[in-house]
Amino acid sequence: MTLSNTHYLDRLLKPQTIALVGVSPREGTVGHDMLQVLLSGGYKGQVFLVNPRYDEIEGHKCFASLSDIPVAIDMAVLSVASHRMEPLFDEAISLNIGGVTIFDYCKLEEEASPTLLERLAYKAKQANMPICGGNCMGYYNFDNDAYISFQSPGERKAGHISLIAHSGSIFVLPTSNDRRFRFNLVVSAGQEIATSLDEYMDFALEQESTRVLAIFMEAIRNPENFVKVLEKAKRKGIPVVVTKVGRTEVSAQLAATHSGAIAGNNTAYDALFKKYGVIATDSLDDLMTCAQILSQGGNLGAGDLGYIGDSGGLRELFVDTAEEHDLTFANLTDDTMNKLKQRLPLGLEAVNPLDAAGPFTPDYAEVFRDSVRYIMEDPNVAVGVFEFEARDEFIYMPEFIEIAKEVKQYSSKPFIVLNTFSLALNAGIAEDLMDHDIPLVNGVENAVKAIANLFANRDQQAKAHATVENISNPARKDKWHTRLVTGLPMSETDSLNLLADYGIGIANPQEAHTQEDTLKAVEKMTFPVVLKTAEPHIHHKSDVDGVKLNLNSVTDVSEAYDDLANRLGYRVTIEPMVGQGTELAFGMVNDPQFGPMVMVGSGGIYIEVLKDRVFSLAPFDEVEAMTMIDSLRTRPLLAGVRGAKAADLNQLAQQLANFSHLAADLSDVISEIDVNPIIVNDKGSIAVDALVIAKEVGAKQSAA
């Protein structure tokens, strides 16, 4: 009899009855190993073996088929070859089995259409049956000792990290090596025939033992639900740490705008992670170190880093590494500084980061005990690091271990013991410390990167708003929606007028199709002026010498028009020259999974060369807009250099936020937007040129 279900995946991942199909007595086979792994884990539910060739295996009765088992089965492992998979799968569905695990990759030598994988996926969806796999390593649920795999995790204490991986290797590596990493759940998602990453994450969020989600991700198959799960994790206060592979930036060669060309294939994930407070890491080491630290539980409060070490040289190395990753040390209070000055031996400076290693006097360890406590109790310290050399075979000051354990008695702040050498052999000490929720991290860069990620995530969360005010104007939205669905190309004038309707300053261009009309337009302007080609097929005007700047007379305009008309076509726009300022660019790219992404970056002709840009998912508010602007390498120029006045950043942030609402309003009909340059100075921000690509037009260009 199964327990009542509280989650869709309970019967798959918390089974009370398990059937192993394809079990074998032959050592070295998957069928043999999966039985041994399950039994070695101390699983307390009922296990039924299925193999018609045997009456019993290792004292356990064998059934000829799933149908012969006399009780309802929560989860069945179908460990058979691809050509035998479908009939067994059909049988499992007919028996209302709660879920299946498939190790095989489910491919036939001569595939029909639909393929075996497609047929299994369709049937599973129709039956609402979850599947772990195929082509997976299974899963470990440490909360109920269900080890469903042919690879054993060995003797490992349960913990609070839920690790979900698309790669079978990532399932194995953290669980088959150092036991300082403690899990409550590890899942190898495999091909995700019927159950995707977001569903495993949702299950983990419902487990009381989960303190952190660690995700090794290749792709997201269910973006809408993935976003919902991230929102749920944020509400529950459970951090999500992700290593996303396939991050290499590949320019969108067929993109019509600069914005599209510089949005690499990982940009949408970066924007998504930033919006929902996901900690993005670069490697498996970073992923697991960050997860290990977060598995302590508790929240990261205000303040910076406190460091106590036993070596001047290693302190210098830590400081250098911290600076490389923008990790700052806390300014200790006067009270803390006075306590340290009174406690430290002669010759040691009361400072953070602190080297507390003085003479080997009888109270050597006590100096460290007091120093650690003073720094951890300082209100300006959010995270503490205690660095000392610790190996299982030798530690010169065993009291340091006890000092580290004591921290949790008086402080709830994250606290880390660090061995600077990444290859140190200290798994035994690490296990002992983890029994007291103290992570021992090997490698100074591992520790620094993890802590820097925690701080960056905390600061992003503090700036994030739960909701963004809806400033949509239905009449304005309908007006431009109607214009964009016509399929007619948006001219530069059209594009700038769209921006103006959304509260973005523009240069007020006049469009002309003859020299006579061009000269009439000039009569109403103040010199100097700019003349640009307005031919709809030319998207990047500078590339074809299609922009004529600083025209100071009617003669200049006439000659410039003749040149453009003869080379490029008779359509032009003319507008007054905008004053001097810093050139920026706004852009929008409509990601097929996550919707409109808005960019701000360095503008002008170097937009693709400098690659100084930041993306966020639309819409967002002025707070996020200012954060994006502050992240640019160009940002110091906006403060005013060499006598120039500081730019009006408040107006710039407001216009960027307005642009994000434009992108959100019209995302169903716009493919890309390129606003470049925007001249930013003390008087405000003026968009000088713009290109809007309607969605259908963008699709046709991409297909061309």
XYZ file of C-alpha atoms in Angstrom:
704
model
C 0.000 0.000 0.000
C 1.488 3.367 -0.978
C 1.497 6.466 1.157
C -0.760 9.390 0.290
C 0.865 11.596 -2.315
C 1.638 15.262 -1.815
C 3.660 15.797 -4.994
C 3.441 14.582 -8.573
C 6.869 12.926 -8.246
C 6.407 11.298 -4.839
C 5.858 7.795 -6.176
C 8.833 8.139 -8.523
C 11.315 9.673 -6.080
C 9.954 8.556 -2.675
C 8.749 5.054 -3.539
C 7.486 2.678 -0.879
C 7.464 -0.265 -3.302
C 10.080 -0.807 -6.010
C 10.261 -3.280 -8.886
C 13.629 -3.981 -10.508
C 13.040 -5.292 -14.022
C 16.046 -6.932 -15.684
C 17.780 -7.773 -12.424
C 20.617 -10.278 -12.816
C 22.853 -12.467 -10.633
C 25.824 -11.898 -12.948
C 28.416 -9.628 -11.380
C 29.536 -6.642 -13.410
C 26.157 -6.162 -15.082
C 23.811 -3.231 -14.603
C 21.093 -5.661 -13.527
C 23.292 -7.023 -10.753
C 24.731 -3.705 -9.616
C 21.394 -1.894 -9.332
C 20.190 -4.519 -6.822
C 23.374 -4.300 -4.774
C 23.264 -0.489 -4.708
C 19.653 -0.458 -3.533
C 20.219 -3.069 -0.825
C 23.463 -1.464 0.402
C 21.634 1.806 1.006
C 19.379 0.272 3.629
C 16.157 0.865 1.736
C 13.239 0.106 4.074
C 10.455 -0.342 1.544
C 9.477 -3.462 -0.386
C 11.648 -4.617 -3.288
C 10.399 -6.952 -6.033
C 12.651 -8.535 -8.643
C 11.488 -9.217 -12.196
C 13.303 -11.616 -14.498
C 11.534 -14.639 -16.049
C 14.818 -16.546 -16.310
C 15.279 -16.954 -12.547
C 13.190 -18.154 -9.617
C 15.249 -16.183 -7.126
C 18.359 -14.006 -6.956
C 20.404 -13.766 -3.754
C 17.515 -14.988 -1.663
C 14.935 -12.683 -3.236
C 12.050 -14.192 -5.197
C 11.932 -13.353 -8.895
C 8.669 -12.674 -10.717
C 8.190 -13.427 -14.384
C 6.596 -10.040 -15.119
C 5.436 -6.825 -13.532
C 1.872 -8.096 -13.729
C 2.715 -11.033 -11.438
C 3.687 -8.787 -8.521
C 0.856 -8.972 -5.944
C 1.061 -5.349 -4.695
C 0.861 -1.912 -6.290
C 4.260 -0.653 -7.432
C 5.298 2.945 -6.888
C 8.412 2.890 -9.064
C 9.836 0.394 -11.511
C 13.344 0.362 -12.934
C 13.144 -0.875 -16.527
C 16.720 -2.074 -17.001
C 16.315 -3.673 -20.404
C 17.622 -3.031 -23.903
C 15.862 -0.597 -26.232
C 14.172 -3.279 -28.347
C 12.424 -4.651 -25.233
C 11.509 -1.308 -23.690
C 8.151 -0.414 -25.237
C 6.146 -3.525 -24.254
C 7.415 -3.245 -20.669
C 6.576 0.433 -20.638
C 3.041 -0.301 -21.842
C 2.690 -2.906 -19.093
C 3.842 -0.398 -16.458
C 1.221 2.093 -17.640
C -1.523 -0.531 -17.611
C -0.642 -1.389 -13.989
C -0.787 2.282 -12.929
C 2.812 2.199 -11.721
C 3.698 5.578 -10.230
C 6.855 6.186 -12.255
C 9.707 4.456 -14.017
C 13.476 4.871 -14.178
C 15.197 4.082 -17.479
C 18.974 3.782 -17.803
C 18.944 2.833 -21.500
C 19.163 5.530 -24.191
C 16.060 4.151 -25.957
C 17.253 4.163 -29.559
C 16.714 1.430 -32.128
C 19.018 0.604 -35.003
C 16.214 1.099 -37.508
C 14.017 3.857 -36.136
C 10.477 4.332 -37.349
C 8.705 7.665 -37.207
C 7.779 8.510 -34.543
C 10.924 7.209 -32.847
C 10.934 5.042 -29.746
C 11.778 8.072 -27.596
C 8.909 10.032 -29.119
C 6.482 7.171 -28.577
C 7.512 6.747 -24.944
C 7.204 10.482 -24.343
C 3.725 10.586 -25.877
C 2.502 7.586 -23.893
C 3.951 8.926 -20.644
C 2.224 12.252 -21.182
C -1.096 10.592 -21.891
C -0.780 8.445 -18.770
C 0.638 11.285 -16.646
C 3.543 9.002 -15.726
C 6.864 10.563 -14.643
C 10.088 9.047 -15.941
C 13.625 9.443 -14.650
C 15.756 9.157 -17.801
C 16.308 7.614 -20.234
C 20.048 7.518 -20.681
C 20.459 8.473 -17.032
C 22.275 7.261 -13.935
C 19.121 7.199 -11.798
C 18.761 9.018 -8.504
C 19.617 8.923 -4.807
C 17.028 9.993 -2.254
C 18.998 10.119 0.987
C 15.886 11.002 2.986
C 14.359 7.549 2.447
C 17.520 5.595 1.522
C 16.336 4.927 -2.032
C 19.479 4.470 -4.143
C 18.151 3.902 -7.656
C 21.274 3.476 -9.728
C 23.933 1.014 -10.773
C 26.583 3.321 -9.274
C 26.875 3.400 -5.472
C 27.382 6.635 -3.507
C 29.176 4.613 -0.838
C 28.894 5.467 2.815
C 27.785 9.064 2.827
C 25.839 11.018 5.411
C 22.647 12.730 4.335
C 22.672 16.494 4.070
C 20.837 19.446 2.597
C 22.005 19.822 -1.027
C 19.594 18.812 -3.801
C 21.741 18.205 -6.876
C 20.006 17.814 -10.236
C 22.196 17.230 -13.271
C 21.698 16.777 -16.973
C 25.027 14.960 -17.154
C 25.509 11.464 -15.773
C 29.121 12.331 -14.984
C 27.982 15.137 -12.697
C 25.725 12.638 -10.932
C 28.777 10.484 -10.228
C 31.626 12.905 -9.512
C 30.305 14.786 -6.440
C 28.704 11.677 -4.932
C 31.576 9.252 -5.477
C 34.369 11.423 -4.138
C 34.757 13.722 -1.137
C 32.119 13.086 1.528
C 32.140 16.694 2.739
C 29.397 17.278 0.153
C 26.177 16.049 1.730
C 22.963 15.603 -0.207
C 19.332 14.930 0.458
C 18.602 14.292 -3.219
C 20.685 13.678 -6.349
C 18.994 13.194 -9.725
C 20.422 12.332 -13.124
C 17.763 13.791 -15.432
C 19.077 12.219 -18.634
C 16.937 12.650 -21.733
C 13.955 13.966 -19.773
C 11.523 11.762 -21.678
C 8.603 12.838 -19.507
C 10.038 14.628 -16.463
C 12.083 17.786 -16.799
C 14.544 19.690 -14.677
C 11.956 22.125 -13.328
C 9.793 19.276 -11.975
C 12.707 17.756 -10.055
C 13.498 21.212 -8.675
C 9.888 21.662 -7.583
C 9.974 18.292 -5.814
C 13.188 19.242 -3.998
C 11.663 22.545 -2.863
C 8.932 20.572 -1.099
C 11.417 18.515 0.933
C 12.049 19.820 4.450
C 15.694 18.760 4.237
C 16.452 20.966 1.198
C 18.497 24.080 1.952
C 19.978 24.692 -1.496
C 19.353 23.581 -5.082
C 22.499 22.836 -7.105
C 21.776 22.513 -10.825
C 24.090 21.371 -13.617
C 22.173 22.459 -16.689
C 22.473 21.974 -20.415
C 19.125 23.446 -21.471
C 15.623 24.237 -20.235
C 12.823 22.279 -21.885
C 9.918 23.849 -20.017
C 10.769 27.561 -19.672
C 7.396 28.681 -18.318
C 7.403 26.212 -15.439
C 11.114 26.746 -14.838
C 10.372 30.425 -14.150
C 7.553 29.433 -11.781
C 9.927 27.159 -9.879
C 12.490 29.962 -9.566
C 9.744 32.203 -8.194
C 8.812 29.471 -5.725
C 12.415 29.046 -4.589
C 12.653 32.797 -4.069
C 9.465 32.826 -1.984
C 10.685 29.936 0.157
C 14.128 31.477 0.619
C 15.929 28.464 -0.856
C 18.925 29.546 -2.957
C 19.443 28.133 -6.433
C 22.992 27.651 -7.739
C 23.462 26.796 -11.412
C 26.328 25.835 -13.653
C 25.047 26.271 -17.199
C 27.155 24.593 -19.880
C 27.105 25.589 -23.539
C 27.783 29.203 -22.559
C 30.134 30.077 -25.409
C 28.967 33.262 -27.077
C 28.027 32.683 -30.688
C 26.958 35.819 -32.507
C 23.581 35.654 -34.181
C 24.982 36.035 -37.681
C 21.589 36.608 -39.280
C 20.434 39.176 -36.722
C 19.242 42.395 -38.293
C 20.389 44.645 -35.438
C 23.494 45.121 -33.333
C 21.414 44.053 -30.349
C 20.700 40.684 -31.929
C 24.276 40.196 -33.057
C 25.785 40.724 -29.611
C 23.244 38.660 -27.684
C 25.101 35.372 -27.290
C 23.313 32.084 -26.799
C 23.676 32.339 -23.017
C 22.501 35.935 -22.636
C 18.885 35.002 -21.928
C 19.958 32.611 -19.168
C 22.150 35.292 -17.594
C 19.249 37.754 -17.639
C 16.845 35.159 -16.254
C 19.204 34.150 -13.458
C 19.781 37.771 -12.498
C 16.060 38.516 -12.362
C 15.275 35.610 -10.055
C 18.379 35.696 -7.903
C 19.987 32.516 -9.235
C 23.692 32.179 -8.420
C 25.458 31.422 -11.710
C 28.766 29.560 -11.401
C 31.430 28.685 -13.955
C 32.484 25.166 -13.001
C 31.613 22.063 -11.026
C 34.040 23.143 -8.287
C 32.291 26.509 -8.016
C 28.870 24.868 -8.035
C 29.654 22.436 -5.239
C 31.653 24.874 -3.111
C 28.847 27.414 -3.245
C 26.251 24.737 -2.487
C 28.343 23.404 0.390
C 28.528 26.852 1.994
C 24.814 27.490 1.468
C 23.926 24.112 2.958
C 24.699 25.627 6.370
C 21.340 27.345 6.097
C 20.447 30.810 7.346
C 20.398 34.104 5.515
C 23.324 36.233 4.447
C 22.866 39.566 6.193
C 24.354 43.009 5.680
C 28.095 43.528 5.848
C 31.247 42.223 4.235
C 33.893 39.569 4.787
C 35.776 38.870 7.988
C 39.027 36.900 7.685
C 41.269 35.301 10.297
C 44.350 33.370 9.224
C 47.565 31.889 10.559
C 49.945 32.967 7.799
C 50.998 36.354 6.478
C 51.822 34.946 3.060
C 48.545 33.091 2.700
C 46.708 36.206 3.834
C 48.374 38.153 1.017
C 47.344 35.470 -1.459
C 43.772 35.644 -0.176
C 43.731 39.442 -0.462
C 45.054 39.335 -4.033
C 42.478 36.734 -5.034
C 39.686 38.647 -3.288
C 40.553 41.807 -5.221
C 40.443 39.917 -8.513
C 36.844 38.922 -7.722
C 35.726 42.253 -6.198
C 35.353 40.731 -2.750
C 35.572 43.369 -0.024
C 36.573 43.076 3.625
C 34.433 44.477 6.412
C 35.398 47.683 8.214
C 35.485 46.516 11.801
C 33.900 48.661 14.494
C 36.008 50.590 16.974
C 34.875 48.187 19.692
C 36.128 45.163 17.740
C 39.397 46.899 16.898
C 40.017 47.743 20.550
C 39.360 44.152 21.614
C 41.789 42.863 18.998
C 44.485 45.373 19.968
C 44.275 44.294 23.577
C 44.330 40.568 22.717
C 46.904 40.283 19.942
C 50.575 39.649 20.786
C 53.149 42.375 20.236
C 53.923 42.881 16.553
C 50.519 41.833 15.190
C 48.296 44.513 13.713
C 44.595 44.671 14.516
C 43.184 44.679 10.999
C 40.758 42.808 8.764
C 41.973 40.558 7.143
C 43.731 39.426 10.305
C 46.906 37.380 10.674
C 46.690 36.175 14.277
C 49.780 33.946 14.247
C 52.152 35.228 16.933
C 54.721 33.468 19.105
C 54.005 29.854 20.100
C 53.097 30.722 23.645
C 50.721 28.599 25.800
C 47.810 30.826 24.810
C 48.529 30.672 21.052
C 45.235 28.896 20.298
C 43.326 31.155 22.711
C 44.372 34.218 20.698
C 42.702 32.646 17.674
C 39.633 31.624 19.673
C 39.068 35.184 20.854
C 39.964 36.767 17.493
C 37.511 34.564 15.621
C 34.779 35.431 18.077
C 35.452 39.176 18.025
C 35.344 39.280 14.229
C 32.321 36.998 13.858
C 30.367 39.097 16.370
C 31.207 42.353 14.599
C 27.987 43.800 13.080
C 29.823 44.729 9.884
C 30.830 41.131 9.187
C 28.383 39.027 7.147
C 30.605 36.009 6.415
C 33.634 34.687 8.261
C 36.646 32.779 6.942
C 39.078 30.960 9.232
C 42.143 29.927 7.258
C 44.574 27.339 8.581
C 46.452 24.314 7.280
C 44.575 21.124 8.104
C 45.338 17.602 6.938
C 43.881 14.332 8.162
C 47.342 12.965 8.955
C 48.556 16.087 10.763
C 47.345 19.419 12.106
C 49.792 21.519 14.070
C 47.084 23.093 16.218
C 44.161 20.654 16.769
C 42.442 23.279 18.906
C 41.589 25.149 15.677
C 39.029 22.474 14.849
C 37.249 23.030 18.147
C 37.431 26.802 17.728
C 35.688 26.464 14.353
C 32.972 24.218 15.794
C 32.251 26.708 18.571
C 31.295 29.473 16.135
C 27.797 28.072 15.574
C 27.151 28.364 19.311
C 27.285 32.166 19.206
C 26.810 33.167 15.560
C 24.312 32.269 12.842
C 26.398 33.910 10.123
C 27.915 31.758 7.354
C 31.334 30.616 8.506
C 33.943 28.795 6.446
C 37.158 27.005 7.274
C 39.676 27.368 4.460
C 42.697 25.324 3.474
C 44.406 27.420 0.816
C 45.829 24.372 -0.993
C 43.110 22.873 -3.201
C 44.660 19.377 -3.162
C 44.875 19.094 0.617
C 43.942 15.653 1.966
C 41.484 16.533 4.693
C 38.227 14.704 3.961
C 38.101 13.341 7.507
C 38.380 16.768 9.097
C 35.857 18.098 6.573
C 33.346 15.417 7.579
C 33.849 16.200 11.258
C 33.273 19.915 10.658
C 30.199 19.281 8.483
C 28.676 17.431 11.437
C 28.574 20.919 12.976
C 27.412 22.659 9.757
C 30.883 24.132 9.145
C 32.118 23.722 5.552
C 35.825 23.150 4.993
C 36.758 24.515 1.569
C 39.987 23.584 -0.180
C 41.500 26.177 -2.513
C 41.614 29.926 -2.042
C 40.024 30.659 -5.426
C 37.228 28.161 -4.776
C 36.391 29.939 -1.526
C 36.725 33.487 -2.842
C 34.588 32.867 -5.938
C 31.886 31.179 -3.882
C 31.758 33.985 -1.312
C 31.787 36.642 -4.035
C 28.826 34.876 -5.654
C 26.950 34.887 -2.351
C 27.489 38.610 -1.873
C 26.557 39.440 -5.471
C 23.384 37.403 -5.118
C 22.503 39.076 -1.819
C 22.976 42.547 -3.289
C 20.923 41.677 -6.364
C 18.120 40.313 -4.201
C 18.113 43.489 -2.128
C 17.638 45.622 -5.243
C 15.050 43.385 -6.841
C 11.423 44.449 -6.632
C 8.724 41.835 -6.262
C 6.636 43.445 -9.001
C 7.176 46.120 -11.610
C 4.483 48.761 -11.866
C 2.380 48.335 -14.992
C 2.589 51.615 -16.927
C 1.090 50.209 -20.096
C -1.149 52.608 -22.035
C -3.705 50.540 -23.973
C -4.300 53.192 -26.650
C -0.569 53.638 -27.251
C 0.001 49.900 -27.328
C -2.881 49.322 -29.788
C -1.643 52.134 -32.055
C 1.802 50.637 -32.507
C 0.598 47.058 -32.519
C -1.641 47.932 -35.479
C 1.264 49.627 -37.273
C 3.716 46.783 -36.712
C 1.447 43.943 -37.858
C 1.056 45.551 -41.296
C 4.374 44.003 -42.298
C 5.615 47.318 -43.684
C 9.224 48.076 -42.660
C 9.636 50.627 -39.888
C 11.588 53.614 -41.131
C 14.021 55.447 -38.895
C 11.392 58.142 -38.392
C 8.757 55.556 -37.473
C 11.140 53.883 -35.066
C 12.094 57.122 -33.330
C 8.466 58.207 -33.088
C 7.698 54.894 -31.377
C 10.419 55.653 -28.827
C 9.067 59.150 -28.289
C 5.603 57.782 -27.554
C 7.181 55.769 -24.720
C 8.862 58.783 -23.161
C 12.306 58.461 -24.727
C 13.961 61.631 -26.020
C 14.598 61.672 -29.773
C 16.350 63.928 -32.294
C 13.123 64.739 -34.250
C 14.172 63.645 -37.752
C 12.383 64.762 -40.908
C 12.050 62.270 -43.746
C 12.409 63.399 -47.350
C 12.374 61.670 -50.732
C 13.721 64.472 -52.937
C 16.431 67.072 -52.732
C 13.777 69.798 -52.843
C 11.957 68.363 -49.805
C 15.273 67.943 -48.020
C 16.209 71.584 -48.484
C 12.725 72.706 -47.356
C 13.167 70.716 -44.171
C 16.551 72.358 -43.555
C 14.947 75.791 -43.592
C 13.207 74.987 -40.282
C 16.397 73.724 -38.590
C 19.476 75.230 -37.018
C 22.854 74.253 -38.432
C 24.751 72.014 -38.129
C 22.539 69.145 -39.305
C 22.875 65.454 -40.082
C 21.753 63.765 -43.304
C 21.274 59.992 -43.344
C 20.065 57.426 -45.810
C 16.547 56.202 -45.061
C 16.462 53.317 -47.509
C 14.556 50.538 -45.695
C 16.965 47.757 -46.700
C 19.980 49.516 -45.130
C 20.120 48.730 -41.422
C 23.648 49.775 -40.524
C 24.126 53.166 -42.144
C 27.714 53.750 -41.017
C 28.838 50.556 -42.758
C 27.919 52.036 -46.170
C 28.942 55.654 -45.479
C 25.291 56.521 -45.183
C 25.617 59.237 -42.514
C 26.766 62.782 -43.247
C 27.611 64.756 -40.102
C 28.209 68.435 -39.362
C 26.560 69.902 -42.460
C 26.768 73.675 -41.923
C 25.082 75.141 -44.999
C 22.472 74.524 -47.659
C 25.292 73.774 -50.086
C 26.686 71.102 -47.768
C 23.237 69.513 -47.525
C 22.683 69.606 -51.277
C 26.026 67.946 -52.016
C 25.506 65.330 -49.323
C 22.055 64.497 -50.674
C 23.417 64.016 -54.201
C 26.057 61.612 -52.884
C 23.589 59.526 -50.879
C 20.963 59.486 -53.632
C 23.458 58.371 -56.285
C 24.995 55.613 -54.183
C 22.244 54.364 -51.898
C 18.854 55.747 -52.928
C 16.812 58.931 -52.743
C 15.173 58.440 -49.317
C 16.862 60.349 -46.487
C 16.246 61.735 -43.026
C 17.563 65.075 -41.843
C 17.823 66.284 -38.270
C 19.725 68.819 -36.148
C 23.060 67.736 -34.741
C 22.795 66.700 -31.110
C 25.313 68.173 -28.679
C 28.427 66.384 -27.448
C 28.081 63.564 -24.950
C 28.759 59.910 -24.225
C 27.385 57.528 -26.819
C 25.317 54.656 -25.458
C 22.899 52.209 -27.068
C 19.627 50.572 -26.100
C 18.612 47.282 -27.646
C 15.955 44.606 -27.442
C 16.099 40.969 -28.498
C 13.060 38.720 -28.252
C 14.254 35.426 -26.817
C 12.062 32.493 -27.924
C 12.055 30.983 -24.412
C 12.060 33.911 -22.014
C 10.712 36.835 -24.010
C 12.074 40.349 -24.471
C 15.579 41.123 -23.231
C 16.665 44.747 -23.006
C 20.265 45.871 -23.408
C 22.172 49.003 -22.507
C 25.752 49.304 -23.668
C 28.479 51.398 -25.210
C 27.150 52.937 -28.411
C 28.372 54.349 -31.685
C 30.399 52.475 -34.230
C 32.198 50.375 -31.596
C 29.111 48.725 -30.131
C 30.102 45.246 -31.314
C 33.818 45.769 -30.738
C 33.866 46.949 -27.126
C 31.198 44.444 -26.012
C 30.374 46.668 -23.041
C 26.733 45.846 -22.440
C 24.275 44.481 -19.894
C 20.998 42.620 -20.498
C 17.896 42.268 -18.321
C 14.510 40.714 -18.897
C 11.757 43.247 -19.587
C 9.995 44.980 -18.003
C 11.972 46.459 -15.124
C 12.003 49.617 -13.027
C 14.416 52.527 -12.613
C 16.284 50.733 -9.808
C 17.223 47.854 -12.111
C 17.930 50.320 -14.929
C 20.404 52.207 -12.735
C 22.036 48.929 -11.691
C 22.528 48.064 -15.351
C 24.030 51.473 -16.108
C 26.356 51.234 -13.109
C 27.602 47.861 -14.405
C 28.974 49.312 -17.648
C 32.684 49.883 -18.133
C 31.580 53.137 -19.763
C 30.010 54.262 -16.481
C 32.960 56.487 -15.331
C 32.571 58.585 -18.496
C 29.030 59.451 -17.457
C 30.328 61.035 -14.252
C 32.137 63.687 -16.289
C 35.811 63.629 -17.279
C 38.226 66.323 -18.468
C 35.918 69.166 -17.631
C 32.731 67.634 -19.016
C 29.645 67.856 -16.849
C 28.173 64.706 -15.313
C 25.356 63.087 -17.297
C 21.766 63.162 -16.071
C 21.704 59.546 -14.906
C 18.237 59.747 -13.380
C 16.736 60.656 -16.735
C 18.806 57.980 -18.463
C 17.577 55.328 -16.010
C 13.984 56.490 -16.471
C 14.289 56.251 -20.254
C 15.870 52.796 -20.056
C 13.023 51.623 -17.827
C 10.508 53.155 -20.280
C 12.252 51.304 -23.099
C 11.839 48.042 -21.186
C 8.083 48.643 -20.979
C 7.990 49.297 -24.725
C 9.766 45.970 -25.252
C 7.309 44.154 -22.974
C 4.224 45.826 -24.471
C 5.093 44.945 -28.057
C 7.072 41.725 -27.647
C 4.468 39.784 -29.610
C 5.063 41.896 -32.734
C 8.712 43.015 -32.436
C 11.706 40.804 -33.099
C 14.570 43.244 -32.476
C 15.196 46.892 -31.650
C 18.440 48.824 -32.052
C 18.697 52.376 -30.672
C 22.217 53.584 -31.451
C 23.580 55.996 -30.591
C 21.912 57.654 -27.655
C 23.776 60.844 -26.805
C 23.937 61.236 -23.027
C 25.031 64.460 -21.339
C 24.082 66.789 -18.508
C 20.966 67.968 -20.382
C 19.525 64.482 -20.806
C 19.503 61.591 -23.266
C 18.627 61.836 -26.950
C 18.143 58.848 -29.269
C 19.695 59.774 -32.603
C 19.021 56.645 -34.651
C 16.732 53.652 -34.230
C 15.785 50.481 -36.043
C 12.734 48.382 -35.168
C 12.283 44.995 -36.816
C 8.753 43.626 -36.722
C 8.501 39.959 -35.787
C 7.317 38.617 -39.144
C 9.919 40.688 -40.974
C 12.603 39.428 -38.600
C 11.517 35.841 -39.208
C 11.686 36.283 -42.994
C 15.171 37.787 -42.780
C 16.404 34.934 -40.620
C 15.038 32.412 -43.088
C 16.610 34.182 -46.069
